[in-house]
Protein backbone atom coordinates (compact mmCIF):
# COMPACT_ATOMS: atom_id res chain seq x y z
CA UNK A 1 0.00 0.00 0.00
CA UNK A 2 1.26 3.40 -0.89
CA UNK A 3 0.80 6.22 1.43
CA UNK A 4 0.89 9.58 -0.18
CA UNK A 5 1.60 12.38 2.16
CA UNK A 6 1.09 15.81 0.82
CA UNK A 7 2.68 18.54 2.80
CA UNK A 8 1.72 22.02 1.89
CA UNK A 9 3.80 24.76 3.34
CA UNK A 10 2.32 28.19 3.31
CA UNK A 11 4.92 30.86 3.43
CA UNK A 12 3.58 33.88 5.18
CA UNK A 13 3.71 36.76 2.75
CA UNK A 14 5.42 39.79 4.22
CA UNK A 15 3.14 42.77 4.57
CA UNK A 16 6.06 45.13 4.05
CA UNK A 17 9.15 45.78 1.95
CA UNK A 18 12.35 47.14 3.47
CA UNK A 19 13.52 50.09 1.39
CA UNK A 20 16.37 51.38 3.55
CA UNK A 21 18.49 49.94 6.31
CA UNK A 22 20.86 52.18 8.30
CA UNK A 23 23.65 50.76 10.46
CA UNK A 24 26.67 52.10 12.34
CA UNK A 25 30.08 50.51 12.75
CA UNK A 26 33.65 51.37 13.72
CA UNK A 27 36.64 50.62 11.49
CA UNK A 28 39.02 50.81 14.46
CA UNK A 29 41.40 53.32 12.89
CA UNK A 30 41.57 57.09 12.44
CA UNK A 31 40.88 58.21 8.88
CA UNK A 32 42.52 60.95 6.82
CA UNK A 33 39.35 62.02 5.02
CA UNK A 34 41.11 64.50 2.73
CA UNK A 35 43.57 61.86 1.50
CA UNK A 36 40.74 59.34 1.07
CA UNK A 37 38.69 61.82 -1.00
CA UNK A 38 41.68 62.61 -3.22
CA UNK A 39 42.51 58.92 -3.72
CA UNK A 40 39.07 57.38 -4.26
CA UNK A 41 36.84 58.89 -6.99
CA UNK A 42 33.59 57.73 -5.37
CA UNK A 43 34.27 59.77 -2.21
CA UNK A 44 33.04 63.34 -1.66
CA UNK A 45 34.47 65.42 1.15
CA UNK A 46 33.57 69.04 1.85
CA UNK A 47 34.61 69.67 5.48
CA UNK A 48 33.22 73.22 5.51
CA UNK A 49 29.73 71.79 4.90
CA UNK A 50 29.85 68.45 6.75
CA UNK A 51 32.52 66.77 8.94
CA UNK A 52 32.25 63.38 7.24
CA UNK A 53 33.18 62.04 3.82
CA UNK A 54 30.54 60.36 1.67
CA UNK A 55 31.51 57.15 -0.13
CA UNK A 56 29.15 55.60 -2.64
CA UNK A 57 29.51 51.86 -3.08
CA UNK A 58 28.20 50.12 -6.18
CA UNK A 59 28.38 46.62 -4.69
CA UNK A 60 26.39 46.38 -2.58
CA UNK A 61 24.64 49.60 -3.56
CA UNK A 62 24.81 51.78 -0.48
CA UNK A 63 26.27 54.99 0.90
CA UNK A 64 28.93 54.98 3.60
CA UNK A 65 29.57 58.10 5.66
CA UNK A 66 33.15 58.09 6.98
CA UNK A 67 34.28 60.07 10.02
CA UNK A 68 37.83 60.93 11.14
CA UNK A 69 37.57 58.75 14.26
CA UNK A 70 36.88 55.64 12.14
CA UNK A 71 33.16 55.49 12.81
CA UNK A 72 30.95 54.91 9.80
CA UNK A 73 27.26 55.06 8.93
CA UNK A 74 25.97 52.65 6.29
CA UNK A 75 22.74 53.66 4.54
CA UNK A 76 20.74 52.47 1.57
CA UNK A 77 20.94 48.71 2.05
CA UNK A 78 17.72 46.82 1.41
CA UNK A 79 18.66 43.67 3.28
CA UNK A 80 20.74 43.09 6.38
CA UNK A 81 23.21 40.81 4.59
CA UNK A 82 24.38 43.82 2.54
CA UNK A 83 25.67 45.64 5.65
CA UNK A 84 28.68 43.37 6.39
CA UNK A 85 29.49 43.19 2.66
CA UNK A 86 29.48 47.00 2.51
CA UNK A 87 31.75 47.28 5.55
CA UNK A 88 34.21 44.73 4.12
CA UNK A 89 34.24 46.47 0.71
CA UNK A 90 34.81 49.83 2.42
CA UNK A 91 37.77 48.40 4.36
CA UNK A 92 39.24 46.95 1.15
CA UNK A 93 38.99 50.34 -0.58
CA UNK A 94 40.58 52.14 2.38
CA UNK A 95 43.33 49.58 3.15
CA UNK A 96 45.94 51.10 0.80
CA UNK A 97 45.31 54.61 2.13
CA UNK A 98 44.91 53.68 5.80
CA UNK A 99 47.16 50.68 6.58
CA UNK A 100 45.85 50.48 10.18
CA UNK A 101 42.50 49.23 8.90
CA UNK A 102 41.91 45.51 9.29
CA UNK A 103 39.59 43.78 6.83
CA UNK A 104 37.10 41.98 9.08
CA UNK A 105 35.71 38.55 8.29
CA UNK A 106 32.66 39.16 10.47
CA UNK A 107 32.13 42.93 10.80
CA UNK A 108 30.41 44.25 13.91
CA UNK A 109 27.59 46.73 13.34
CA UNK A 110 24.37 47.95 14.89
CA UNK A 111 21.16 48.62 12.98
CA UNK A 112 19.84 52.04 13.99
CA UNK A 113 16.95 52.49 11.53
CA UNK A 114 14.81 50.43 9.21
CA UNK A 115 12.46 52.07 6.71
CA UNK A 116 9.75 49.95 5.14
CA UNK A 117 6.78 50.39 2.82
CA UNK A 118 3.54 48.57 3.53
CA UNK A 119 0.07 48.28 2.05
CA UNK A 120 -2.71 47.90 4.61
CA UNK A 121 -5.35 46.81 2.04
CA UNK A 122 -7.92 49.23 3.39
CA UNK A 123 -8.96 52.82 2.91
CA UNK A 124 -8.10 55.12 5.78
CA UNK A 125 -10.11 58.11 6.97
CA UNK A 126 -7.16 60.29 7.93
CA UNK A 127 -9.28 63.13 9.32
CA UNK A 128 -11.13 60.74 11.63
CA UNK A 129 -7.84 59.13 12.68
CA UNK A 130 -6.34 62.53 13.54
CA UNK A 131 -9.33 63.55 15.64
CA UNK A 132 -9.51 60.17 17.41
CA UNK A 133 -5.83 59.88 18.42
CA UNK A 134 -3.46 62.31 20.12
CA UNK A 135 -0.31 60.99 18.47
CA UNK A 136 -1.39 61.84 14.90
CA UNK A 137 -0.52 64.92 12.83
CA UNK A 138 -2.62 65.54 9.75
CA UNK A 139 -2.52 68.76 7.76
CA UNK A 140 -3.85 67.92 4.28
CA UNK A 141 -3.03 71.41 2.94
CA UNK A 142 0.65 70.75 3.57
CA UNK A 143 1.04 66.97 3.13
CA UNK A 144 -1.42 64.29 1.91
CA UNK A 145 -0.53 61.78 4.61
CA UNK A 146 -0.95 61.55 8.36
CA UNK A 147 2.07 61.16 10.62
CA UNK A 148 1.38 58.62 13.34
CA UNK A 149 3.92 58.45 16.17
CA UNK A 150 4.09 55.18 18.05
CA UNK A 151 5.99 54.76 21.31
CA UNK A 152 7.71 51.74 22.87
CA UNK A 153 9.38 51.37 20.44
CA UNK A 154 9.54 54.85 18.97
CA UNK A 155 8.41 54.49 15.36
CA UNK A 156 6.90 56.99 12.92
CA UNK A 157 4.34 55.96 10.35
CA UNK A 158 3.34 57.98 7.31
CA UNK A 159 -0.16 56.81 6.52
CA UNK A 160 -2.06 57.65 3.34
CA UNK A 161 -5.79 57.39 2.63
CA UNK A 162 -5.28 54.57 0.09
CA UNK A 163 -3.77 52.41 2.86
CA UNK A 164 -0.16 52.84 1.82
CA UNK A 165 2.21 53.33 4.70
CA UNK A 166 5.86 54.15 5.32
CA UNK A 167 7.35 52.94 8.59
CA UNK A 168 10.54 54.61 9.87
CA UNK A 169 12.56 54.28 13.04
CA UNK A 170 12.33 50.54 13.59
CA UNK A 171 15.45 48.74 14.82
CA UNK A 172 14.33 45.27 13.69
CA UNK A 173 11.91 43.62 11.31
CA UNK A 174 9.88 42.45 14.30
CA UNK A 175 9.30 46.08 15.25
CA UNK A 176 7.96 46.70 11.72
CA UNK A 177 5.60 43.72 12.01
CA UNK A 178 4.45 44.91 15.44
CA UNK A 179 3.86 48.48 14.26
CA UNK A 180 1.75 47.25 11.32
CA UNK A 181 -0.33 45.15 13.72
CA UNK A 182 -0.72 48.11 16.10
CA UNK A 183 -1.89 50.52 13.38
CA UNK A 184 -4.33 47.94 12.02
CA UNK A 185 -5.78 47.56 15.51
CA UNK A 186 -6.07 51.35 15.88
CA UNK A 187 -7.85 51.62 12.52
CA UNK A 188 -10.57 49.11 13.43
PDB file of C-alpha atoms in Angstrom, residues 5-178:
ATOM      1  CA  UNK A   5       1.600  12.383   2.160  1.00  0.00           C
ATOM      2  CA  UNK A   6       1.088  15.806   0.823  1.00  0.00           C
ATOM      3  CA  UNK A   7       2.677  18.538   2.804  1.00  0.00           C
ATOM      4  CA  UNK A   8       1.716  22.023   1.894  1.00  0.00           C
ATOM      5  CA  UNK A   9       3.797  24.756   3.336  1.00  0.00           C
ATOM      6  CA  UNK A  10       2.316  28.187   3.311  1.00  0.00           C
ATOM      7  CA  UNK A  11       4.925  30.860   3.432  1.00  0.00           C
ATOM      8  CA  UNK A  12       3.583  33.877   5.178  1.00  0.00           C
ATOM      9  CA  UNK A  13       3.711  36.762   2.751  1.00  0.00           C
ATOM     10  CA  UNK A  14       5.415  39.790   4.223  1.00  0.00           C
ATOM     11  CA  UNK A  15       3.141  42.774   4.565  1.00  0.00           C
ATOM     12  CA  UNK A  16       6.060  45.132   4.054  1.00  0.00           C
ATOM     13  CA  UNK A  17       9.152  45.777   1.951  1.00  0.00           C
ATOM     14  CA  UNK A  18      12.346  47.142   3.467  1.00  0.00           C
ATOM     15  CA  UNK A  19      13.516  50.089   1.390  1.00  0.00           C
ATOM     16  CA  UNK A  20      16.374  51.381   3.549  1.00  0.00           C
ATOM     17  CA  UNK A  21      18.493  49.942   6.310  1.00  0.00           C
ATOM     18  CA  UNK A  22      20.858  52.182   8.300  1.00  0.00           C
ATOM     19  CA  UNK A  23      23.648  50.765  10.457  1.00  0.00           C
ATOM     20  CA  UNK A  24      26.665  52.096  12.336  1.00  0.00           C
ATOM     21  CA  UNK A  25      30.081  50.514  12.749  1.00  0.00           C
ATOM     22  CA  UNK A  26      33.653  51.369  13.720  1.00  0.00           C
ATOM     23  CA  UNK A  27      36.639  50.615  11.490  1.00  0.00           C
ATOM     24  CA  UNK A  28      39.020  50.805  14.460  1.00  0.00           C
ATOM     25  CA  UNK A  29      41.405  53.323  12.893  1.00  0.00           C
ATOM     26  CA  UNK A  30      41.572  57.086  12.440  1.00  0.00           C
ATOM     27  CA  UNK A  31      40.877  58.209   8.879  1.00  0.00           C
ATOM     28  CA  UNK A  32      42.520  60.945   6.818  1.00  0.00           C
ATOM     29  CA  UNK A  33      39.351  62.015   5.020  1.00  0.00           C
ATOM     30  CA  UNK A  34      41.111  64.497   2.733  1.00  0.00           C
ATOM     31  CA  UNK A  35      43.565  61.861   1.499  1.00  0.00           C
ATOM     32  CA  UNK A  36      40.744  59.340   1.074  1.00  0.00           C
ATOM     33  CA  UNK A  37      38.691  61.821  -0.996  1.00  0.00           C
ATOM     34  CA  UNK A  38      41.678  62.614  -3.220  1.00  0.00           C
ATOM     35  CA  UNK A  39      42.513  58.920  -3.721  1.00  0.00           C
ATOM     36  CA  UNK A  40      39.065  57.382  -4.258  1.00  0.00           C
ATOM     37  CA  UNK A  41      36.843  58.887  -6.995  1.00  0.00           C
ATOM     38  CA  UNK A  42      33.588  57.728  -5.372  1.00  0.00           C
ATOM     39  CA  UNK A  43      34.268  59.773  -2.207  1.00  0.00           C
ATOM     40  CA  UNK A  44      33.040  63.337  -1.663  1.00  0.00           C
ATOM     41  CA  UNK A  45      34.475  65.424   1.152  1.00  0.00           C
ATOM     42  CA  UNK A  46      33.568  69.042   1.852  1.00  0.00           C
ATOM     43  CA  UNK A  47      34.607  69.675   5.485  1.00  0.00           C
ATOM     44  CA  UNK A  48      33.223  73.222   5.511  1.00  0.00           C
ATOM     45  CA  UNK A  49      29.727  71.787   4.905  1.00  0.00           C
ATOM     46  CA  UNK A  50      29.851  68.449   6.753  1.00  0.00           C
ATOM     47  CA  UNK A  51      32.521  66.773   8.937  1.00  0.00           C
ATOM     48  CA  UNK A  52      32.252  63.382   7.236  1.00  0.00           C
ATOM     49  CA  UNK A  53      33.180  62.037   3.820  1.00  0.00           C
ATOM     50  CA  UNK A  54      30.536  60.365   1.672  1.00  0.00           C
ATOM     51  CA  UNK A  55      31.506  57.153  -0.132  1.00  0.00           C
ATOM     52  CA  UNK A  56      29.145  55.599  -2.641  1.00  0.00           C
ATOM     53  CA  UNK A  57      29.506  51.864  -3.084  1.00  0.00           C
ATOM     54  CA  UNK A  58      28.200  50.123  -6.181  1.00  0.00           C
ATOM     55  CA  UNK A  59      28.375  46.622  -4.695  1.00  0.00           C
ATOM     56  CA  UNK A  60      26.386  46.384  -2.577  1.00  0.00           C
ATOM     57  CA  UNK A  61      24.642  49.598  -3.563  1.00  0.00           C
ATOM     58  CA  UNK A  62      24.810  51.781  -0.480  1.00  0.00           C
ATOM     59  CA  UNK A  63      26.265  54.991   0.900  1.00  0.00           C
ATOM     60  CA  UNK A  64      28.930  54.977   3.597  1.00  0.00           C
ATOM     61  CA  UNK A  65      29.572  58.096   5.664  1.00  0.00           C
ATOM     62  CA  UNK A  66      33.148  58.088   6.983  1.00  0.00           C
ATOM     63  CA  UNK A  67      34.277  60.065  10.023  1.00  0.00           C
ATOM     64  CA  UNK A  68      37.834  60.928  11.137  1.00  0.00           C
ATOM     65  CA  UNK A  69      37.570  58.752  14.261  1.00  0.00           C
ATOM     66  CA  UNK A  70      36.883  55.641  12.140  1.00  0.00           C
ATOM     67  CA  UNK A  71      33.165  55.487  12.806  1.00  0.00           C
ATOM     68  CA  UNK A  72      30.950  54.908   9.799  1.00  0.00           C
ATOM     69  CA  UNK A  73      27.261  55.057   8.929  1.00  0.00           C
ATOM     70  CA  UNK A  74      25.969  52.652   6.292  1.00  0.00           C
ATOM     71  CA  UNK A  75      22.738  53.658   4.536  1.00  0.00           C
ATOM     72  CA  UNK A  76      20.739  52.465   1.566  1.00  0.00           C
ATOM     73  CA  UNK A  77      20.938  48.706   2.049  1.00  0.00           C
ATOM     74  CA  UNK A  78      17.720  46.821   1.414  1.00  0.00           C
ATOM     75  CA  UNK A  79      18.662  43.669   3.278  1.00  0.00           C
ATOM     76  CA  UNK A  80      20.744  43.094   6.375  1.00  0.00           C
ATOM     77  CA  UNK A  81      23.215  40.807   4.590  1.00  0.00           C
ATOM     78  CA  UNK A  82      24.377  43.825   2.543  1.00  0.00           C
ATOM     79  CA  UNK A  83      25.673  45.637   5.646  1.00  0.00           C
ATOM     80  CA  UNK A  84      28.681  43.368   6.385  1.00  0.00           C
ATOM     81  CA  UNK A  85      29.485  43.194   2.656  1.00  0.00           C
ATOM     82  CA  UNK A  86      29.477  46.999   2.506  1.00  0.00           C
ATOM     83  CA  UNK A  87      31.747  47.283   5.550  1.00  0.00           C
ATOM     84  CA  UNK A  88      34.206  44.730   4.119  1.00  0.00           C
ATOM     85  CA  UNK A  89      34.242  46.465   0.707  1.00  0.00           C
ATOM     86  CA  UNK A  90      34.806  49.825   2.416  1.00  0.00           C
ATOM     87  CA  UNK A  91      37.770  48.399   4.359  1.00  0.00           C
ATOM     88  CA  UNK A  92      39.245  46.953   1.152  1.00  0.00           C
ATOM     89  CA  UNK A  93      38.992  50.342  -0.579  1.00  0.00           C
ATOM     90  CA  UNK A  94      40.580  52.137   2.383  1.00  0.00           C
ATOM     91  CA  UNK A  95      43.326  49.585   3.152  1.00  0.00           C
ATOM     92  CA  UNK A  96      45.941  51.100   0.799  1.00  0.00           C
ATOM     93  CA  UNK A  97      45.315  54.611   2.127  1.00  0.00           C
ATOM     94  CA  UNK A  98      44.915  53.678   5.800  1.00  0.00           C
ATOM     95  CA  UNK A  99      47.165  50.676   6.576  1.00  0.00           C
ATOM     96  CA  UNK A 100      45.846  50.480  10.178  1.00  0.00           C
ATOM     97  CA  UNK A 101      42.501  49.227   8.896  1.00  0.00           C
ATOM     98  CA  UNK A 102      41.910  45.513   9.286  1.00  0.00           C
ATOM     99  CA  UNK A 103      39.590  43.785   6.833  1.00  0.00           C
ATOM    100  CA  UNK A 104      37.104  41.976   9.079  1.00  0.00           C
ATOM    101  CA  UNK A 105      35.706  38.555   8.289  1.00  0.00           C
ATOM    102  CA  UNK A 106      32.658  39.157  10.468  1.00  0.00           C
ATOM    103  CA  UNK A 107      32.131  42.934  10.797  1.00  0.00           C
ATOM    104  CA  UNK A 108      30.415  44.252  13.907  1.00  0.00           C
ATOM    105  CA  UNK A 109      27.590  46.733  13.344  1.00  0.00           C
ATOM    106  CA  UNK A 110      24.369  47.952  14.891  1.00  0.00           C
ATOM    107  CA  UNK A 111      21.163  48.617  12.985  1.00  0.00           C
ATOM    108  CA  UNK A 112      19.835  52.037  13.986  1.00  0.00           C
ATOM    109  CA  UNK A 113      16.954  52.485  11.533  1.00  0.00           C
ATOM    110  CA  UNK A 114      14.812  50.432   9.205  1.00  0.00           C
ATOM    111  CA  UNK A 115      12.465  52.071   6.709  1.00  0.00           C
ATOM    112  CA  UNK A 116       9.747  49.951   5.140  1.00  0.00           C
ATOM    113  CA  UNK A 117       6.782  50.388   2.818  1.00  0.00           C
ATOM    114  CA  UNK A 118       3.545  48.570   3.528  1.00  0.00           C
ATOM    115  CA  UNK A 119       0.067  48.277   2.045  1.00  0.00           C
ATOM    116  CA  UNK A 120      -2.709  47.897   4.613  1.00  0.00           C
ATOM    117  CA  UNK A 121      -5.348  46.808   2.041  1.00  0.00           C
ATOM    118  CA  UNK A 122      -7.921  49.227   3.393  1.00  0.00           C
ATOM    119  CA  UNK A 123      -8.963  52.816   2.906  1.00  0.00           C
ATOM    120  CA  UNK A 124      -8.104  55.118   5.781  1.00  0.00           C
ATOM    121  CA  UNK A 125     -10.110  58.110   6.965  1.00  0.00           C
ATOM    122  CA  UNK A 126      -7.157  60.290   7.934  1.00  0.00           C
ATOM    123  CA  UNK A 127      -9.278  63.127   9.318  1.00  0.00           C
ATOM    124  CA  UNK A 128     -11.131  60.739  11.632  1.00  0.00           C
ATOM    125  CA  UNK A 129      -7.843  59.134  12.678  1.00  0.00           C
ATOM    126  CA  UNK A 130      -6.338  62.525  13.538  1.00  0.00           C
ATOM    127  CA  UNK A 131      -9.331  63.546  15.642  1.00  0.00           C
ATOM    128  CA  UNK A 132      -9.506  60.170  17.409  1.00  0.00           C
ATOM    129  CA  UNK A 133      -5.835  59.876  18.417  1.00  0.00           C
ATOM    130  CA  UNK A 134      -3.459  62.313  20.119  1.00  0.00           C
ATOM    131  CA  UNK A 135      -0.306  60.987  18.473  1.00  0.00           C
ATOM    132  CA  UNK A 136      -1.392  61.836  14.900  1.00  0.00           C
ATOM    133  CA  UNK A 137      -0.516  64.918  12.834  1.00  0.00           C
ATOM    134  CA  UNK A 138      -2.621  65.539   9.748  1.00  0.00           C
ATOM    135  CA  UNK A 139      -2.524  68.764   7.763  1.00  0.00           C
ATOM    136  CA  UNK A 140      -3.855  67.924   4.282  1.00  0.00           C
ATOM    137  CA  UNK A 141      -3.032  71.410   2.936  1.00  0.00           C
ATOM    138  CA  UNK A 142       0.651  70.747   3.566  1.00  0.00           C
ATOM    139  CA  UNK A 143       1.036  66.969   3.128  1.00  0.00           C
ATOM    140  CA  UNK A 144      -1.417  64.294   1.907  1.00  0.00           C
ATOM    141  CA  UNK A 145      -0.527  61.783   4.615  1.00  0.00           C
ATOM    142  CA  UNK A 146      -0.948  61.550   8.358  1.00  0.00           C
ATOM    143  CA  UNK A 147       2.066  61.159  10.624  1.00  0.00           C
ATOM    144  CA  UNK A 148       1.383  58.616  13.344  1.00  0.00           C
ATOM    145  CA  UNK A 149       3.920  58.453  16.172  1.00  0.00           C
ATOM    146  CA  UNK A 150       4.095  55.183  18.052  1.00  0.00           C
ATOM    147  CA  UNK A 151       5.991  54.763  21.315  1.00  0.00           C
ATOM    148  CA  UNK A 152       7.706  51.737  22.870  1.00  0.00           C
ATOM    149  CA  UNK A 153       9.379  51.366  20.444  1.00  0.00           C
ATOM    150  CA  UNK A 154       9.542  54.850  18.971  1.00  0.00           C
ATOM    151  CA  UNK A 155       8.409  54.490  15.356  1.00  0.00           C
ATOM    152  CA  UNK A 156       6.898  56.992  12.924  1.00  0.00           C
ATOM    153  CA  UNK A 157       4.339  55.957  10.346  1.00  0.00           C
ATOM    154  CA  UNK A 158       3.337  57.981   7.308  1.00  0.00           C
ATOM    155  CA  UNK A 159      -0.165  56.806   6.525  1.00  0.00           C
ATOM    156  CA  UNK A 160      -2.064  57.653   3.337  1.00  0.00           C
ATOM    157  CA  UNK A 161      -5.793  57.393   2.629  1.00  0.00           C
ATOM    158  CA  UNK A 162      -5.277  54.573   0.089  1.00  0.00           C
ATOM    159  CA  UNK A 163      -3.772  52.405   2.859  1.00  0.00           C
ATOM    160  CA  UNK A 164      -0.156  52.839   1.824  1.00  0.00           C
ATOM    161  CA  UNK A 165       2.211  53.335   4.704  1.00  0.00           C
ATOM    162  CA  UNK A 166       5.864  54.153   5.318  1.00  0.00           C
ATOM    163  CA  UNK A 167       7.346  52.942   8.590  1.00  0.00           C
ATOM    164  CA  UNK A 168      10.535  54.613   9.872  1.00  0.00           C
ATOM    165  CA  UNK A 169      12.561  54.283  13.040  1.00  0.00           C
ATOM    166  CA  UNK A 170      12.334  50.536  13.594  1.00  0.00           C
ATOM    167  CA  UNK A 171      15.453  48.742  14.817  1.00  0.00           C
ATOM    168  CA  UNK A 172      14.333  45.270  13.694  1.00  0.00           C
ATOM    169  CA  UNK A 173      11.915  43.616  11.308  1.00  0.00           C
ATOM    170  CA  UNK A 174       9.878  42.448  14.297  1.00  0.00           C
ATOM    171  CA  UNK A 175       9.297  46.083  15.250  1.00  0.00           C
ATOM    172  CA  UNK A 176       7.958  46.703  11.724  1.00  0.00           C
ATOM    173  CA  UNK A 177       5.605  43.715  12.010  1.00  0.00           C
ATOM    174  CA  UNK A 178       4.450  44.906  15.443  1.00  0.00           C
TER     175      UNK A 178
END
